Short mmCIF file of C-alpha atoms in Angstrom, two decimals:
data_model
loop_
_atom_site.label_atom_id
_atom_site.label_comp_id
_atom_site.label_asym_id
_atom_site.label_seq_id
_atom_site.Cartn_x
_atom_site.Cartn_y
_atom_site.Cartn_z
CA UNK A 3 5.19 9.65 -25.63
CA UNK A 4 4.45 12.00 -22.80
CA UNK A 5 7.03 13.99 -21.11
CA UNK A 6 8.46 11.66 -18.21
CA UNK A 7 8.82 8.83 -20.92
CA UNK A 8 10.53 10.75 -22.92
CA UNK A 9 12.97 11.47 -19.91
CA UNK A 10 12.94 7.84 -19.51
CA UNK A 11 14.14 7.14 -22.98
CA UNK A 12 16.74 9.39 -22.56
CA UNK A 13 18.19 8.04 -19.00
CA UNK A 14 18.09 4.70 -20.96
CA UNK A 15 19.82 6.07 -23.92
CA UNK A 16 23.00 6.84 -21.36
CA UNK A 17 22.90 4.25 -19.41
CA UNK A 18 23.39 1.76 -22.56
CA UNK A 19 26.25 4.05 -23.71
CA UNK A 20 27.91 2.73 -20.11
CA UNK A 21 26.74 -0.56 -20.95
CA UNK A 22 28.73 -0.32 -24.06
CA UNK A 23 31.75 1.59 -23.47
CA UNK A 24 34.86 -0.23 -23.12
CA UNK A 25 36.79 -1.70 -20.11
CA UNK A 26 39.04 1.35 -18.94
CA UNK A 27 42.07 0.43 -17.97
CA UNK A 28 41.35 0.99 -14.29
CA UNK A 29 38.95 -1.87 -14.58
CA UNK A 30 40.90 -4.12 -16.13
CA UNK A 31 43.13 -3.75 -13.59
CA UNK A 32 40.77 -4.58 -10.75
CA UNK A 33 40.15 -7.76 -12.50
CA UNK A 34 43.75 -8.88 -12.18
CA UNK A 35 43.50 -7.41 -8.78
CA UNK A 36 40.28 -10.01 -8.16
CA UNK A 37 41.86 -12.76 -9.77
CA UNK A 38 44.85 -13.25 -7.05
CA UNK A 39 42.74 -12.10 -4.27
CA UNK A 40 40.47 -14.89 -5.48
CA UNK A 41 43.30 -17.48 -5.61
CA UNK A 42 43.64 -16.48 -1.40
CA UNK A 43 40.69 -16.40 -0.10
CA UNK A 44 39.85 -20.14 1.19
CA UNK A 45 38.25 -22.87 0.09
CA UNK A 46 35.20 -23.31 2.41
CA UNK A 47 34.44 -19.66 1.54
CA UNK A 48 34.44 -19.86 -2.05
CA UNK A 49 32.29 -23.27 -1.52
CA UNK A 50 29.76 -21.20 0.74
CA UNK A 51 29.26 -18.74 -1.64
CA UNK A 52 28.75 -21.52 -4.68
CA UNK A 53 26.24 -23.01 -3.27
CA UNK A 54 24.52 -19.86 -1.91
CA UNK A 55 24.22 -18.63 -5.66
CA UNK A 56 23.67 -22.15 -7.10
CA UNK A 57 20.17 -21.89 -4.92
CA UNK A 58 19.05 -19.08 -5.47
CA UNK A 59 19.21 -19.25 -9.10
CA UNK A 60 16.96 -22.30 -8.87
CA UNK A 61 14.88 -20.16 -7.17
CA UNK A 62 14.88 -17.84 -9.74
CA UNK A 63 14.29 -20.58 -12.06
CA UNK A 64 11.32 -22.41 -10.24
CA UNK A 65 10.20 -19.36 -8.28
CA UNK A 66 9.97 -21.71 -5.19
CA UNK A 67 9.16 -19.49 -2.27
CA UNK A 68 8.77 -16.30 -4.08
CA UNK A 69 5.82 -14.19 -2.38
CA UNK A 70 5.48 -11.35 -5.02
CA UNK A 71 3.65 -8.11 -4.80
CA UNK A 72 -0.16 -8.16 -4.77
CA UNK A 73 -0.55 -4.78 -6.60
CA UNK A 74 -2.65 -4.65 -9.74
CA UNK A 75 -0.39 -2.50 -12.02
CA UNK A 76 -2.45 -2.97 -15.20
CA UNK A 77 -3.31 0.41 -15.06
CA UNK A 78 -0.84 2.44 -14.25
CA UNK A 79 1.68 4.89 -15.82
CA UNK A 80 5.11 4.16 -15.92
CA UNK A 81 5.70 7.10 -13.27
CA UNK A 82 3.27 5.67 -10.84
CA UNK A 83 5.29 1.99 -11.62
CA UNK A 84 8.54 3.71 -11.12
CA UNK A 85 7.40 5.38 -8.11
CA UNK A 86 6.10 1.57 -6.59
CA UNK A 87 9.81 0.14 -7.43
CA UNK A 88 11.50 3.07 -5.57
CA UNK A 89 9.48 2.72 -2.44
CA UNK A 90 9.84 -1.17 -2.41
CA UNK A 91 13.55 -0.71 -2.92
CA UNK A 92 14.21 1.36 -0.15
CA UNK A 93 12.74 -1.06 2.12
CA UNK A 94 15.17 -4.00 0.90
CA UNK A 95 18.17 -1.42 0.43
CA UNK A 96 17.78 -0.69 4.12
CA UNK A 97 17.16 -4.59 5.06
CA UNK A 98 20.54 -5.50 3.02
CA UNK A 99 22.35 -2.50 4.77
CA UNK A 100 21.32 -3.09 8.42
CA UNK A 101 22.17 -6.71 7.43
CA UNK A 102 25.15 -6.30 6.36
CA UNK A 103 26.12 -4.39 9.45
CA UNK A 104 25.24 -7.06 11.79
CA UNK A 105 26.82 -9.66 9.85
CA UNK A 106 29.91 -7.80 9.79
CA UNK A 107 30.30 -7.08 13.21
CA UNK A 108 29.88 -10.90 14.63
CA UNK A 109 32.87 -12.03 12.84
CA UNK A 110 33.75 -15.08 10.05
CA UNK A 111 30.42 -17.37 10.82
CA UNK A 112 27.85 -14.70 10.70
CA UNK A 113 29.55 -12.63 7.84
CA UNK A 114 29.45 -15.59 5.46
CA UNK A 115 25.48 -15.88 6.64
CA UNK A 116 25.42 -12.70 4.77
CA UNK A 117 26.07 -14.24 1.22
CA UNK A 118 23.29 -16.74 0.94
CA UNK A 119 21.11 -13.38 3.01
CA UNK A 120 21.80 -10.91 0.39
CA UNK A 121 21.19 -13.23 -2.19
CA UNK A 122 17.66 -13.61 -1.07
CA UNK A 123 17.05 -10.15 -0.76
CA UNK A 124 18.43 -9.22 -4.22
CA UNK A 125 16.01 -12.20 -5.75
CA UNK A 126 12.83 -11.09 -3.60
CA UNK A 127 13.35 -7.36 -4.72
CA UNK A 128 14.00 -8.51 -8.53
CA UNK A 129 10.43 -10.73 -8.50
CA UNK A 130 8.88 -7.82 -6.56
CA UNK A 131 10.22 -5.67 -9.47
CA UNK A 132 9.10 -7.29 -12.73
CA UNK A 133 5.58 -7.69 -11.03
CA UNK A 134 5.38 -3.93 -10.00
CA UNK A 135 6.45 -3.33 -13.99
CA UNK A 136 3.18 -5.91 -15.44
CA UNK A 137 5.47 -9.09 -15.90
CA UNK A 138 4.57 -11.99 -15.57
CA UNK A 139 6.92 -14.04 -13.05
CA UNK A 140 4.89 -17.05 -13.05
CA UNK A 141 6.20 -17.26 -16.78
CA UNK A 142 9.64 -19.15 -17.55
CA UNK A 143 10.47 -16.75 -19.98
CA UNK A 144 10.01 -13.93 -17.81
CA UNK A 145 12.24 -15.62 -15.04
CA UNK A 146 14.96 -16.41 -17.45
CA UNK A 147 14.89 -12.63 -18.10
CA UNK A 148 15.36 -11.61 -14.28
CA UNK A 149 18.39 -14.01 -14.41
CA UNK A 150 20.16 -12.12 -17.10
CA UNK A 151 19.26 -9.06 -15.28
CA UNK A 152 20.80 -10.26 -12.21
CA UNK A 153 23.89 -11.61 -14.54
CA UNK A 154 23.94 -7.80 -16.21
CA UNK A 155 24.24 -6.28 -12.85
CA UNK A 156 27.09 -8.49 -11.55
CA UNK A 157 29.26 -9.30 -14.35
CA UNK A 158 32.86 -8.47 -15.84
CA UNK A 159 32.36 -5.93 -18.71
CA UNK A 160 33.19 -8.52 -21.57
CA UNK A 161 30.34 -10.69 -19.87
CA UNK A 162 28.12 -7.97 -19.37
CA UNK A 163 28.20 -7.01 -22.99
CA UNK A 164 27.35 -10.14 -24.27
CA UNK A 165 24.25 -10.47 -21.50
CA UNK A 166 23.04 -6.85 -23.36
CA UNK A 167 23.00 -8.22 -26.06
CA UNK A 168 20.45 -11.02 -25.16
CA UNK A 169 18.00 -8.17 -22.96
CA UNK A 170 18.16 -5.50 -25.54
CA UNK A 171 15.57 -6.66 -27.91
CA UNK A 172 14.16 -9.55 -25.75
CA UNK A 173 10.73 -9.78 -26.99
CA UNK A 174 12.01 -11.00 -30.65
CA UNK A 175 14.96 -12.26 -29.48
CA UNK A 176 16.37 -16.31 -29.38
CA UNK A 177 18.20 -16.26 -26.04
CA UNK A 178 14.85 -16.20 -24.61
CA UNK A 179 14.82 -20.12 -24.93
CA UNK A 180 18.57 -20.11 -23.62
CA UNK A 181 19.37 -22.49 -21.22
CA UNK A 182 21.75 -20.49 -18.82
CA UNK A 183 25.57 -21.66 -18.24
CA UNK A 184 25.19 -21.88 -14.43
CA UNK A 185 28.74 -22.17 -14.27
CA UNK A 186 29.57 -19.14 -15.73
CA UNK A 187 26.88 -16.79 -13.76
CA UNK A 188 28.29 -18.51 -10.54
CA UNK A 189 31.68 -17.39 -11.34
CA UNK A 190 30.65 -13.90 -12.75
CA UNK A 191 28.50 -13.10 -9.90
CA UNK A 192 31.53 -14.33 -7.24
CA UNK A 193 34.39 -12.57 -8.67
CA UNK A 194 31.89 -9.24 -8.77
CA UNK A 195 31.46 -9.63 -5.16
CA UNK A 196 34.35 -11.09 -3.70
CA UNK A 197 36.72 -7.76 -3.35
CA UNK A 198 33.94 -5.95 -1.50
CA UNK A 199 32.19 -8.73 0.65
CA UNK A 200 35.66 -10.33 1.76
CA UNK A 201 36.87 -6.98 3.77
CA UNK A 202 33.04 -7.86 5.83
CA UNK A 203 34.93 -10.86 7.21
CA UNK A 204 37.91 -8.92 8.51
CA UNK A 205 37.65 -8.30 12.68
CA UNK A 206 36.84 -4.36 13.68
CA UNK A 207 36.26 -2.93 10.36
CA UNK A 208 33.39 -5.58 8.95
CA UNK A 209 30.33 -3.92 9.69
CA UNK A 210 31.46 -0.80 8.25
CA UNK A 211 32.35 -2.82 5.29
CA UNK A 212 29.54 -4.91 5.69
CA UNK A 213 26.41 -1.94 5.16
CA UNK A 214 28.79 -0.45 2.51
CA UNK A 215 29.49 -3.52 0.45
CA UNK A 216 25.41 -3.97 0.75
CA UNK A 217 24.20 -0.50 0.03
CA UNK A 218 26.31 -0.38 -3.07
CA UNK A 219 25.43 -3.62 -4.19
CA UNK A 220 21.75 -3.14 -3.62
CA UNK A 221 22.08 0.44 -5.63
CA UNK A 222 23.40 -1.36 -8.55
CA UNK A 223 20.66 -3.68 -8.83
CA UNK A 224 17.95 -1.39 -8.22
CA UNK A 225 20.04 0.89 -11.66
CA UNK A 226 20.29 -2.09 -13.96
CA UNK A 227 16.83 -3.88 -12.88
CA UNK A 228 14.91 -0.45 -13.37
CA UNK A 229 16.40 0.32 -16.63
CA UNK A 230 15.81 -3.22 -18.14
CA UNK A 231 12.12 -3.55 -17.27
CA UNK A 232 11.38 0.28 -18.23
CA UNK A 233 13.75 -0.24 -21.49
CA UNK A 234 11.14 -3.17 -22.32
CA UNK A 235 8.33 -1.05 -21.77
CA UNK A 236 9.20 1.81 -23.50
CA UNK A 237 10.15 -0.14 -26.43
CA UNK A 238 6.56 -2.11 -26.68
CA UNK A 239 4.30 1.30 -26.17
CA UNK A 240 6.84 3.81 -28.24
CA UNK A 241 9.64 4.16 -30.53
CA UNK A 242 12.74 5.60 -28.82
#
């Protein structure tokens, strides 16, 4: 194990010990707090945003319109991977941001555009990730992986925990033949989101709210995607 993998292994090591750590009471909180806000928001919305994750995890799932990277990785270090994933992040992070502004600012139509919008930014970046990282996306396996990335990203803590669970030793694991409760990832992903994408539907202050609610969703995935994929590697070329 050379030097940056062994800084790798260690940024894993704490970022698993925040996977793990209990709710704090704060967060527990917020979920109440997103539980009646949920119960306001109308039903149109809530049915937008349904069926905007319902496709895109068959996208996921069938990989229907997925144009991946076309860079031969086979060779590479993990550094050189990592350094491929950063730079093709920062183009979708600033997509989803200037997005999310524009949305924002033209009011209720355009700022539920945004949902099904981000959604297909968030997929695009995860394919473009696993492929910069050697996986194979073409592969069921490897897409029902992505999912539970995407699920481990924007789930409750109780939920995320149990999604861990399934990633953490993946290669010799049985959730790989899983089939996924679509149900629950719809509901996970939605009551994640709601809080910080409903304030982007408000008049005046939703573009602000809009390129906020974006970048920090974006962040996120670009944390828990990068961590899963290099966790996997690491794992398969050294003990850590």
């Amino acid at each position: 194990m050379n030097l940056y993998e062994k800084k790798v292994s260690d940024d894993i090591r704490k970022w698993q010990k925040e996977i793990m750590r209990k709710s704090s009471p704060l967060s527990r909180v917020t979920k109440v707090i997103q539980n009646k806000t949920q119960q306001l928001i109308p039903k149109r919305i809530q049915l937008v945003l349904t069926e905007a994750i319902k496709k895109a995890t068959e996208t996921i799932m069938f990989g229907s319109g997925i144009l991946t990277v076309k860079e031969d990785t086979s060779n590479l270090s993990l550094a050189e991977r990592d350094f491929l994933v950063l730079e093709k992040f920062k183009a979708y992070k600033k997509t989803a941001i200037i997005q999310g502004a524009s949305f924002g600012a033209g009011g209720l139509i355009l700022g539920l555009a945004d949902f099904p919008a981000l959604l297909s930014i968030k997929i695009k970046f995860l394919f473009d990730t696993a492929k910069l990282y050697g996986f194979d996306t073409n592969n069921k396996n490897e897409r029902l992986y992505l999912l539970y990335v995407f699920q481990l990203a924007f789930s409750s803590d109780e939920h995320r925990l149990a999604i861990y669970e399934k990633l953490v030793n993946w290669e010799d694991s049985p959730h790989r033949f899983d089939e996924v409760d679509w149900e629950k990832f719809q509901l996970e992903y939605r009551d994640y989101i709601d809080f910080a994408k409903m304030l982007q539907l408000l008049p005046v202050v939703g573009a602000l709210a809009g390129a906020a609610a974006n970048y920090g969703l974006m962040d996120r995935l670009y944390e828990y995607a990068t961590n899963c994929y290099r966790m996997r590697i690491i794992k398969n070329t050294n003990s850590y």
